[in-house]
Amino acid sequence: MEGMMQPDAKMRTESGAESSPRGPGCSLRHFACEQNLLSRPDGSASFLQGVAEKSRERLIRNTCEAVVLGALHPRTSITVVLQVVSDAGSLLACCLNAACMALVDAGVPMRALFCGVTCALDAEGTLVLDPTAKQEKEARAILTFALDSVERKLLMSTTKGLYSDAELQQCLAAAQAASQHVFRFYRESLQRRYSKS
Amino acid sequence: MKETPLSNCERRFLLRAIEEKKRLDGRQTYDYRNIKITFGTDYGCCIVELGKTRVLGQVSCELVSPKLNRATEGILFFNLELSQMAAPAFEPGRQSDLLVKLNRLLERCLRNSKCIDTESLCVVAGEKVWQIRVDLHLLNHDGNIIDAASIAAIVALCHFRRPDVSVQGDEVTLYTPEERDPVPLSIHHMPICVSFAFFQQGTYLLVDPNEREERVMDGLLVIAMNKHREICTIQSSGGIMLLKDQVLRCSKIAGVKVLEITELIQKALENDQKVRKEGGKFGFAESIASQRITAFKMEKAPIDTSDVEEKAEEIIAEAEPPSEVVSKPVLWTPGTAQIGEGIENSWGDLEDSEKEEDGGGSDEAIILDSIKMDTREVSNIGSQDAPIVLSDSEEEEMIILEPDKNPKKIRTQTISAKQEKAPSKKPVKKRKKKRAAN
């Protein structure tokens, strides 16, 4: 006997009309999300955030496996289907966020929520959070982290490029600060969803 | 995953309701569901919602060499994919029939009707033409995929802008979107498919069937028409036998519906155009309704990273140096090196084979599969120049062509080999392990 749950997520990484360069100091682009928008799957969410396919799939799968309480659903397959609507940078982080929201929408029991944050290090060593596609192309190193919501611990990290270990720790600390923001967004959107007014 | 079968009572209920001219969602026989069209930030990206059926359309272009028999025409390529999220039954391996049918119908509707002027896609005759690629993804399946897909395809094509190209003599200049505004495609007309579902051997007819109605229908008639009342494609499937006046009546209904849908498309395109020109916000982010309880938006947020550097330095200062020291690799011979030492063979004695003595370097002791295969060991006995015949068993004769000074190990697969002793250069007795029982 096999049960199957299908949380699916559509992600759009877009930042609307934002084409001006980001000023100094880090900021996350604006977020929007919509839940339960598809009628066929059990849960669905659309998350917008201002090769390698298989490797990305594996990274997302490993993060989900670390967090989902699989023991509560034996002999069950949970399929997460992600569709990229448009890519404006920080794709992996957006995928992770969308997957988490979709799992929440489907009601899959998890031990923590998770979020993805991308940092880019440019040639001078300046740290940029949530880079656009152009910033990613010009960056010296791009680091993506998946952090959990309970203690902001690191669930998954994937990096590309050259950086020192001091820079790694800096990026990680910055990502932890950014994840506060993402988790607040999750909480508020879920509160709104389940609110009575 | 297998589709849950439709129960008999649900089927009977649906058919009885249709006989009484009632539809489950309260529509009339000839009513379409709500159509909603939203555009993304890039040109050529759109999402069309027909009720709950959702299709994502994306157009992209590329300069390629033309087909040999059509040297002055551009190339059009259509692809519809049924994403696994659209319905549990759409697994990557299993969708072929429906997929082929839908793709074929879309191609006939859009390509054979010549709605896009392919001659205008030619840049240099015989050498460079534009290849326009339309990718459609079905995101949610609630019936009538073909209508939604055809609307998405034509909307995406109308919305798309290709880079501007200028030809001066032999020189072809391709301008980036920053240098010159991209140019829309030249579209003659907009063919739109309208689906009619027939029930009870053609007695009852419904326009725009939803998923439940599709399951109980007997046959489907699809008419692709444009607003000038020209039929581009017509297809009847399911084996129902239709009378001539039924088909004519359907085409009249289709004409009316196509006019309405075309107006809707024009309005959506104009709205998007206006918003982009005025510099307002566009894209999917804006189309998420803010009043809905399931949608939520948050503005751009600055993150305070001022103390990041100090925190990082603290962490590094407190961190311990890595505990395990990785040993440096030992080079046995060009191409053969050893890092660390292998672990002890935990299989114990097999049959009568003697334990292997350490014969030499192993290539990459890290690769330790537990698959047991033959291990042949070549050893160097003194310095012989003549080829050595290793084994006298029934296994194939192995002849070493150029024995080196250092003992080499040749193996087909690695095993956890016993390697405690430091490898020695003295001659080692030949050992042959019998083929282990698999």
XYZ file of C-alpha atoms in Angstrom:
635
model
C 0.000 0.000 0.000
C 1.570 3.221 -1.001
C 0.466 6.698 -0.330
C 1.744 9.645 -2.247
C 1.819 13.278 -1.461
C 2.651 15.891 -3.961
C 3.730 19.251 -2.771
C 4.562 21.212 -5.846
C 6.049 24.597 -6.069
C 6.230 27.078 -8.833
C 8.977 29.529 -8.390
C 9.398 32.813 -9.958
C 12.567 34.644 -9.172
C 11.759 38.103 -10.291
C 12.185 41.516 -8.938
C 9.583 43.414 -10.865
C 10.847 46.610 -12.354
C 14.053 46.662 -10.423
C 16.834 47.395 -12.837
C 18.788 49.967 -10.856
C 21.980 48.746 -9.227
C 21.782 47.859 -5.593
C 23.342 50.493 -3.321
C 26.015 49.693 -0.771
C 24.848 47.591 2.119
C 23.006 44.361 1.725
C 19.359 43.983 1.099
C 17.053 41.269 0.014
C 14.824 41.917 -2.950
C 11.143 42.066 -2.423
C 9.313 38.826 -1.835
C 5.895 37.592 -2.702
C 4.354 34.217 -2.364
C 1.102 32.515 -3.055
C -0.004 29.235 -1.598
C -2.414 26.544 -2.537
C -2.744 27.846 -6.036
C -2.914 24.552 -7.876
C -5.922 22.349 -7.405
C -4.432 18.997 -8.367
C -1.410 18.639 -6.094
C -1.832 18.336 -2.365
C 0.017 21.505 -1.665
C 1.511 24.174 -3.820
C 3.244 27.459 -3.406
C 4.625 30.088 -5.677
C 7.601 32.008 -4.380
C 8.970 35.089 -5.979
C 12.354 36.369 -5.012
C 14.078 39.532 -6.561
C 23.313 21.833 -14.433
C 23.481 21.548 -13.308
C 19.747 20.522 -12.985
C 20.556 17.189 -11.452
C 22.956 18.602 -8.936
C 20.431 21.217 -7.917
C 17.804 18.515 -7.566
C 20.099 16.505 -5.379
C 20.886 19.481 -3.152
C 17.236 20.319 -2.675
C 16.387 16.705 -2.031
C 19.045 16.311 0.590
C 17.898 19.432 2.374
C 14.288 18.262 2.367
C 15.254 14.807 3.553
C 17.111 16.285 6.493
C 14.058 18.183 7.614
C 11.003 16.107 6.734
C 9.904 13.611 9.367
C 9.792 10.613 7.092
C 9.248 8.184 9.922
C 5.687 9.400 10.296
C 4.812 8.284 6.782
C 6.285 4.882 6.107
C 5.954 3.401 2.625
C 5.050 6.799 1.299
C 6.657 8.728 -1.495
C 6.733 12.496 -1.299
C 7.323 14.129 -4.653
C 8.354 17.752 -4.865
C 8.013 19.196 -8.363
C 9.583 22.584 -9.008
C 8.940 24.628 -12.132
C 11.124 27.619 -12.861
C 8.980 30.370 -14.276
C 11.768 32.883 -14.682
C 15.298 33.156 -13.401
C 16.625 36.502 -12.237
C 19.466 35.280 -10.027
C 19.614 33.322 -6.746
C 17.767 30.452 -8.350
C 18.769 27.741 -5.913
C 17.800 29.815 -2.899
C 14.418 30.530 -4.434
C 13.943 26.820 -5.193
C 14.629 25.982 -1.568
C 12.205 28.592 -0.308
C 9.508 27.444 -2.681
C 10.017 23.802 -1.719
C 9.693 24.648 1.959
C 6.493 26.627 1.457
C 5.021 23.891 -0.689
C 5.796 21.263 1.946
C 4.127 23.437 4.561
C 1.129 23.948 2.306
C 0.810 20.201 1.822
C 0.925 19.591 5.548
C 4.007 17.398 5.523
C 5.381 17.117 9.068
C 8.825 18.667 9.354
C 11.218 19.166 12.225
C 12.018 22.708 11.133
C 11.441 25.079 8.281
C 14.342 25.868 6.025
C 15.286 28.711 3.774
C 17.897 29.362 1.146
C 20.118 32.434 0.958
C 22.671 33.231 -1.709
C 25.717 35.464 -1.220
C 27.995 36.735 -3.910
C 31.526 37.966 -3.362
C 32.732 40.362 -5.977
C 36.304 41.093 -7.005
C 36.921 43.544 -4.149
C 35.526 41.234 -1.542
C 32.255 43.069 -1.038
C 29.469 40.828 0.079
C 26.156 41.041 -1.751
C 23.147 39.118 -0.531
C 20.512 37.799 -2.931
C 22.426 38.737 -6.094
C 20.759 39.425 -9.435
C 21.791 37.464 -12.500
C 24.196 40.188 -13.554
C 25.817 40.343 -10.121
C 26.171 36.592 -10.112
C 27.967 36.613 -13.411
C 30.470 39.237 -12.297
C 31.055 37.744 -8.860
C 34.254 36.053 -7.844
C 32.414 33.520 -5.701
C 28.798 32.564 -5.150
C 27.780 30.785 -1.981
C 24.344 29.356 -1.334
C 23.315 28.175 2.100
C 20.257 26.404 3.410
C 19.552 27.290 7.033
C 17.049 25.834 9.421
C 14.565 27.846 11.376
C 15.118 26.482 14.868
C 18.685 27.520 15.533
C 19.778 28.929 12.183
C 22.029 25.946 11.713
C 23.474 25.133 8.366
C 21.647 22.378 6.455
C 23.292 22.595 3.086
C 25.924 24.711 1.448
C 27.101 24.844 -2.101
C 29.697 27.242 -3.357
C 31.292 28.165 -6.603
C 34.463 30.205 -6.934
C 37.393 31.281 -4.852
C 37.140 32.651 -1.324
C 39.051 32.549 1.946
C 37.779 30.856 5.067
C 37.301 34.224 6.744
C 35.044 35.227 3.880
C 33.164 31.970 4.204
C 32.387 32.637 7.836
C 31.358 36.173 7.017
C 29.004 35.018 4.305
C 27.555 32.432 6.625
C 26.952 35.007 9.327
C 25.339 37.338 6.798
C 23.165 34.513 5.527
C 22.037 33.787 9.061
C 21.033 37.402 9.498
C 19.134 37.294 6.197
C 17.388 34.088 7.103
C 15.719 35.861 10.008
C 14.008 37.984 7.457
C 12.903 35.059 5.335
C 11.511 33.193 8.288
C 9.592 36.262 9.356
C 8.110 36.347 5.888
C 7.087 32.700 6.165
C 5.518 33.253 9.534
C 3.558 36.291 8.448
C 2.314 34.725 5.269
C 1.198 31.619 7.113
C -0.449 33.698 9.807
C -2.331 35.530 7.142
C -3.354 32.320 5.475
C -4.735 30.786 8.603
C -6.160 33.960 10.065
C -9.872 34.312 10.478
C -10.088 37.866 9.203
C 1.160 7.393 -9.968
C -1.937 5.821 -11.316
C -4.944 8.037 -11.809
C -7.713 7.353 -9.317
C -10.514 5.747 -11.314
C -13.794 7.550 -11.600
C -16.488 5.874 -9.563
C -19.629 4.692 -11.259
C -21.896 6.844 -9.191
C -19.905 9.943 -9.984
C -20.064 9.095 -13.655
C -23.804 8.548 -13.510
C -24.271 11.758 -11.596
C -22.327 13.797 -14.122
C -24.162 12.297 -17.078
C -27.569 12.790 -15.487
C -26.742 16.388 -14.699
C -25.651 16.991 -18.294
C -28.895 15.520 -19.563
C -30.703 18.084 -17.456
C -28.494 20.836 -18.878
C -26.704 21.358 -15.587
C -22.965 21.624 -15.064
C -21.243 21.072 -11.763
C -19.713 24.527 -11.601
C -22.938 26.277 -12.578
C -21.938 27.275 -16.109
C -24.228 27.219 -19.078
C -23.629 24.836 -21.977
C -21.702 27.333 -24.055
C -19.887 29.181 -21.268
C -16.157 29.383 -20.932
C -14.449 29.482 -17.567
C -12.672 32.656 -16.466
C -9.572 33.319 -18.475
C -6.754 35.181 -16.767
C -3.549 36.194 -18.556
C -0.472 37.417 -16.688
C 2.926 38.347 -18.052
C 6.394 37.980 -16.621
C 9.210 40.513 -16.613
C 10.822 39.080 -19.727
C 9.175 39.543 -23.057
C 7.555 36.343 -24.223
C 6.743 34.868 -20.822
C 3.135 34.482 -19.811
C 0.845 32.354 -17.678
C -2.702 31.640 -18.833
C -5.325 30.388 -16.414
C -8.485 28.857 -17.819
C -10.451 28.264 -14.643
C -7.972 26.199 -12.668
C -6.036 24.901 -15.653
C -2.743 26.748 -15.800
C -0.250 26.855 -18.640
C 3.094 28.656 -18.661
C 4.328 29.808 -22.052
C 7.823 31.003 -22.852
C 9.208 32.138 -26.194
C 12.913 32.363 -26.981
C 14.875 32.953 -30.141
C 18.216 32.066 -31.631
C 20.090 32.665 -34.856
C 20.669 29.430 -36.774
C 21.211 28.234 -40.316
C 17.971 27.590 -42.142
C 16.618 24.284 -43.357
C 18.037 23.272 -46.704
C 14.779 23.202 -48.580
C 13.529 26.454 -47.061
C 16.469 28.745 -47.174
C 14.569 31.988 -46.783
C 12.249 31.042 -43.953
C 12.756 31.095 -40.229
C 12.161 28.040 -38.066
C 9.344 27.629 -35.563
C 9.514 25.058 -32.852
C 6.679 24.200 -30.455
C 6.886 22.047 -27.391
C 4.225 21.309 -24.800
C 5.211 19.532 -21.614
C 2.895 18.004 -19.089
C 4.615 18.761 -15.833
C 4.348 16.218 -13.093
C 2.717 18.772 -10.876
C -0.214 19.125 -13.237
C -1.764 15.806 -12.332
C -0.533 12.799 -10.409
C -0.905 10.647 -13.507
C 1.664 12.643 -15.465
C 4.847 10.801 -14.719
C 7.904 11.406 -16.834
C 7.668 8.069 -18.600
C 3.988 7.586 -18.918
C 2.335 10.395 -20.786
C 3.101 9.620 -24.384
C -0.306 9.277 -26.023
C -1.866 12.402 -24.701
C 1.346 14.331 -25.115
C 1.777 13.370 -28.752
C -1.828 14.178 -29.500
C -1.656 17.606 -27.896
C 1.669 18.479 -29.471
C 0.501 17.461 -32.903
C -2.678 19.468 -32.591
C -0.792 22.556 -31.433
C 1.634 22.276 -34.288
C -1.105 22.003 -36.857
C -2.932 24.908 -35.336
C 0.036 27.264 -35.156
C 2.433 26.164 -37.850
C 0.188 25.086 -40.687
C -2.070 28.086 -40.345
C 0.913 30.318 -41.069
C -0.018 32.735 -38.341
C 3.616 33.803 -37.970
C 5.330 35.294 -40.990
C 8.388 33.071 -41.313
C 9.804 35.061 -44.224
C 10.291 38.005 -41.914
C 12.481 35.845 -39.691
C 15.105 35.549 -42.382
C 18.279 37.545 -41.778
C 20.686 36.355 -44.466
C 19.079 34.058 -47.013
C 20.572 30.599 -46.846
C 22.826 31.412 -43.911
C 21.166 32.915 -40.878
C 17.557 32.855 -39.845
C 15.766 33.216 -36.533
C 14.628 30.067 -34.820
C 11.666 30.847 -32.590
C 11.029 28.328 -29.885
C 7.763 28.212 -27.934
C 7.848 26.149 -24.738
C 4.602 25.464 -22.944
C 4.406 23.834 -19.535
C 1.174 22.594 -18.096
C 1.172 23.514 -14.415
C -2.276 22.394 -13.332
C -4.687 20.099 -15.152
C -8.340 20.864 -14.689
C -9.532 19.983 -18.164
C -9.256 21.494 -21.622
C -5.489 21.615 -21.874
C -5.553 22.327 -25.589
C -7.473 25.588 -25.347
C -5.329 26.942 -22.560
C -2.160 25.882 -24.362
C -3.165 27.485 -27.641
C -4.045 30.737 -25.885
C -0.749 30.689 -24.002
C 1.205 30.035 -27.179
C -0.355 32.830 -29.177
C -0.185 35.300 -26.291
C 3.472 34.516 -25.681
C 4.229 34.941 -29.379
C 2.429 38.279 -29.510
C 4.198 39.440 -26.368
C 7.650 38.372 -27.463
C 10.271 40.802 -28.757
C 13.274 39.607 -30.691
C 16.586 41.496 -30.859
C 16.927 43.900 -33.732
C 19.228 42.958 -36.602
C 20.534 45.093 -39.437
C 22.223 43.873 -42.600
C 24.578 46.163 -44.529
C 26.043 44.392 -47.484
C 27.847 41.458 -45.963
C 27.838 42.703 -42.424
C 25.167 41.583 -40.034
C 24.847 43.492 -36.774
C 22.886 42.040 -33.907
C 21.873 44.713 -31.437
C 21.475 43.957 -27.734
C 18.251 45.062 -26.029
C 20.154 47.979 -24.516
C 21.338 49.316 -27.840
C 18.117 49.104 -29.761
C 14.622 48.238 -28.668
C 13.707 44.672 -29.502
C 11.246 44.141 -32.282
C 7.937 42.228 -32.103
C 7.276 39.237 -34.341
C 5.106 39.710 -37.359
C 1.878 37.839 -36.676
C -0.859 37.671 -39.288
C -3.695 36.341 -37.201
C -4.351 34.629 -33.903
C -5.699 31.085 -34.153
C -7.381 29.896 -30.968
C -8.607 26.384 -30.284
C -12.113 25.825 -28.952
C -13.030 22.404 -27.579
C -16.432 20.785 -27.636
C -17.144 17.691 -25.574
C -19.885 15.302 -26.667
C -21.896 13.025 -24.423
C -24.393 10.233 -25.022
C -23.298 9.545 -28.599
C -23.430 13.166 -29.699
C -26.735 14.121 -28.165
C -25.357 16.606 -25.680
C -22.564 19.038 -26.180
C -20.514 21.165 -23.765
C -17.984 23.878 -24.464
C -14.749 23.978 -22.430
C -15.084 20.736 -20.488
C -13.400 20.601 -17.130
C -11.517 17.589 -15.878
C -14.491 15.619 -14.588
C -16.503 16.254 -17.721
C -13.561 15.158 -19.851
C -13.476 11.867 -18.059
C -17.062 11.003 -18.887
C -17.221 12.418 -22.380
C -17.629 10.251 -25.457
C -15.699 12.363 -27.909
C -14.014 15.708 -28.408
C -14.195 18.136 -31.300
C -11.504 20.826 -31.470
C -11.883 23.737 -33.865
C -9.072 26.260 -34.212
C -10.327 29.537 -35.591
C -9.249 33.134 -35.820
C -11.306 36.251 -35.388
C -11.896 36.512 -39.141
C -13.920 33.301 -38.872
C -11.353 31.269 -40.761
C -10.973 27.701 -39.581
C -7.306 26.847 -39.115
C -7.609 23.310 -37.832
C -10.449 20.965 -37.042
C -10.101 17.632 -35.313
C -12.620 15.144 -34.048
C -11.466 12.360 -31.757
C -13.125 9.685 -29.710
C -14.955 8.029 -32.523
C -18.247 9.850 -32.163
C -20.253 10.248 -35.320
C -21.326 13.818 -35.791
C -23.928 15.155 -38.152
C -23.033 17.876 -40.585
C -25.233 20.488 -38.972
C -23.755 19.691 -35.567
C -20.311 20.509 -36.898
C -21.592 23.684 -38.526
C -23.274 24.744 -35.316
C -20.073 24.158 -33.390
C -18.123 26.254 -35.816
C -20.572 29.121 -35.364
C -20.234 28.886 -31.594
C -16.484 28.742 -31.964
C -16.562 31.926 -34.017
C -18.334 33.792 -31.238
C -16.037 32.436 -28.528
C -12.874 33.186 -30.456
C -13.955 36.797 -30.893
C -14.409 37.183 -27.146
C -11.111 35.506 -26.344
C -9.209 37.555 -28.905
C -10.579 40.753 -27.390
C -9.453 39.603 -23.983
C -5.971 38.850 -25.277
C -5.691 42.247 -26.962
C -6.730 43.996 -23.790
C -4.218 42.070 -21.700
C -1.403 42.827 -24.148
C -2.300 46.512 -24.205
C -2.405 46.727 -20.445
C 0.987 45.171 -20.119
C 2.370 47.444 -22.804
C 1.008 50.482 -20.990
C 2.437 49.460 -17.646
C 5.854 48.857 -19.121
C 5.872 52.164 -20.920
C 4.850 54.111 -17.866
C 7.616 52.473 -15.903
C 5.273 50.870 -13.445
C 5.881 47.525 -11.876
C 5.199 44.544 -14.046
C 5.810 40.884 -13.833
C 4.306 38.021 -11.962
C 5.049 39.651 -8.648
C 2.478 42.288 -9.321
C -0.137 39.881 -10.481
C -0.364 38.165 -7.134
C -3.542 39.635 -5.741
C -2.837 41.335 -2.487
C -6.326 40.897 -1.142
C -6.226 37.167 -1.173
C -5.527 35.433 2.063
C -3.236 32.925 0.437
C -0.957 35.568 -1.011
C 1.543 37.696 0.789
C 4.120 40.222 -0.241
C 6.969 41.893 1.521
C 9.018 44.799 0.321
C 12.736 45.018 -0.241
C 14.455 44.749 3.094
C 17.888 45.901 4.118
C 19.915 43.487 6.176
C 22.290 44.674 8.799
C 25.611 43.050 8.070
C 27.804 45.431 9.986
C 28.817 42.972 12.643
C 29.409 40.182 10.220
C 33.140 40.639 10.079
C 33.591 40.589 13.801
C 31.456 37.539 14.182
C 33.404 35.753 11.515
C 36.707 36.548 13.127
C 35.462 35.277 16.445
C 34.394 32.036 14.904
C 37.682 31.514 13.186
C 39.671 32.359 16.284
C 37.724 29.875 18.332
C 37.770 27.157 15.772
C 40.147 24.311 16.325
C 42.541 23.308 13.660
C 41.397 20.358 11.632
C 41.941 17.254 13.719
C 42.726 14.711 11.098
C 45.934 15.206 9.282
C 45.693 13.903 5.792
C 48.770 11.952 4.879
C 50.643 12.967 1.823
C 50.310 10.695 -1.164
C 53.067 8.196 -1.805
C 53.991 7.800 -5.428
C 54.827 4.251 -6.392
C 55.206 4.596 -10.074
C 53.931 7.131 -12.563
C 50.225 6.675 -12.447
C 50.026 4.757 -9.222
C 49.872 6.445 -5.861
C 48.657 5.640 -2.413
C 47.001 7.920 0.121
C 46.656 6.542 3.605
C 46.362 2.896 4.239
C 43.672 0.536 3.343
C 41.602 -1.093 6.008
C 41.914 -4.659 6.989
C 40.194 -7.223 4.904
C 37.186 -8.195 6.949
C 35.993 -11.043 4.761
C 38.189 -13.585 6.422
C 39.427 -16.676 4.672
C 37.590 -17.702 1.571
C 37.823 -21.263 0.368
C 41.460 -22.080 0.310
C 42.970 -18.865 -0.748
C 45.818 -17.652 1.261
C 45.772 -14.187 2.579
C 47.410 -11.750 0.356
C 50.532 -10.207 1.519
C 50.943 -6.645 0.875
C 51.988 -6.531 -2.678
C 52.418 -2.944 -3.385
C 50.792 0.350 -3.834
C 47.144 0.495 -4.472
C 45.704 3.095 -6.655
C 43.451 5.254 -4.624
C 42.892 3.290 -1.498
C 39.901 5.509 -0.992
C 37.877 3.612 -3.553
C 36.958 0.566 -1.542
C 33.924 -1.099 -2.964
C 32.754 -4.183 -1.281
C 32.263 -5.975 -4.521
C 34.469 -8.954 -4.613
C 36.152 -9.545 -7.880
C 39.267 -11.098 -9.047
C 42.428 -9.556 -7.883
C 45.467 -10.462 -9.734
C 48.713 -9.508 -8.431
C 51.700 -9.023 -10.537
C 54.923 -9.162 -8.793
C 58.329 -8.573 -9.872
C 60.736 -11.351 -9.245
C 64.095 -9.933 -9.620
C 64.450 -8.025 -12.768
C 63.343 -10.134 -15.576
C 63.020 -9.010 -19.099
C 61.195 -11.955 -20.467
C 57.438 -11.872 -20.233
C 56.068 -13.618 -17.212
C 53.267 -16.069 -17.491
C 51.319 -15.689 -14.331
C 48.844 -18.376 -13.764
C 48.367 -21.814 -15.060
C 44.694 -21.934 -14.313
C 41.766 -22.061 -16.650
C 41.464 -18.337 -16.494
C 42.879 -16.443 -19.344
C 46.567 -16.240 -19.714
C 47.940 -13.006 -18.579
C 51.273 -11.989 -19.929
C 53.142 -9.052 -18.582
C 54.878 -7.204 -21.309
C 57.181 -4.914 -19.448
C 57.680 -5.731 -15.825
C 58.904 -2.807 -13.824
C 61.134 -2.756 -10.822
C 58.224 -1.920 -8.557
C 55.530 -4.417 -7.971
C 52.269 -3.429 -9.519
C 48.848 -4.510 -8.638
C 46.373 -5.019 -11.409
C 42.828 -5.495 -10.401
C 39.484 -5.366 -12.029
C 37.687 -4.044 -8.994
C 39.065 -3.098 -5.663
C 38.426 -4.987 -2.503
C 39.276 -4.109 1.011
C 42.740 -5.373 0.786
C 44.971 -6.044 3.659
C 47.625 -3.474 3.720
C 49.072 -3.100 7.097
C 52.655 -3.572 6.333
C 54.572 -0.920 4.655
C 55.075 -1.990 1.128
C 58.377 -3.604 0.571
C 60.430 -3.855 -2.446
C 61.571 -7.379 -1.955
C 60.082 -9.976 -4.199
C 56.757 -11.179 -3.060
C 55.432 -14.572 -3.669
C 52.765 -14.741 -6.232
C 49.343 -15.216 -4.915
C 46.250 -15.900 -6.728
C 42.930 -15.536 -5.143
C 40.306 -17.901 -6.301
C 37.281 -16.322 -7.725
C 35.092 -15.570 -4.770
C 31.588 -16.846 -4.737
C 29.373 -13.995 -5.679
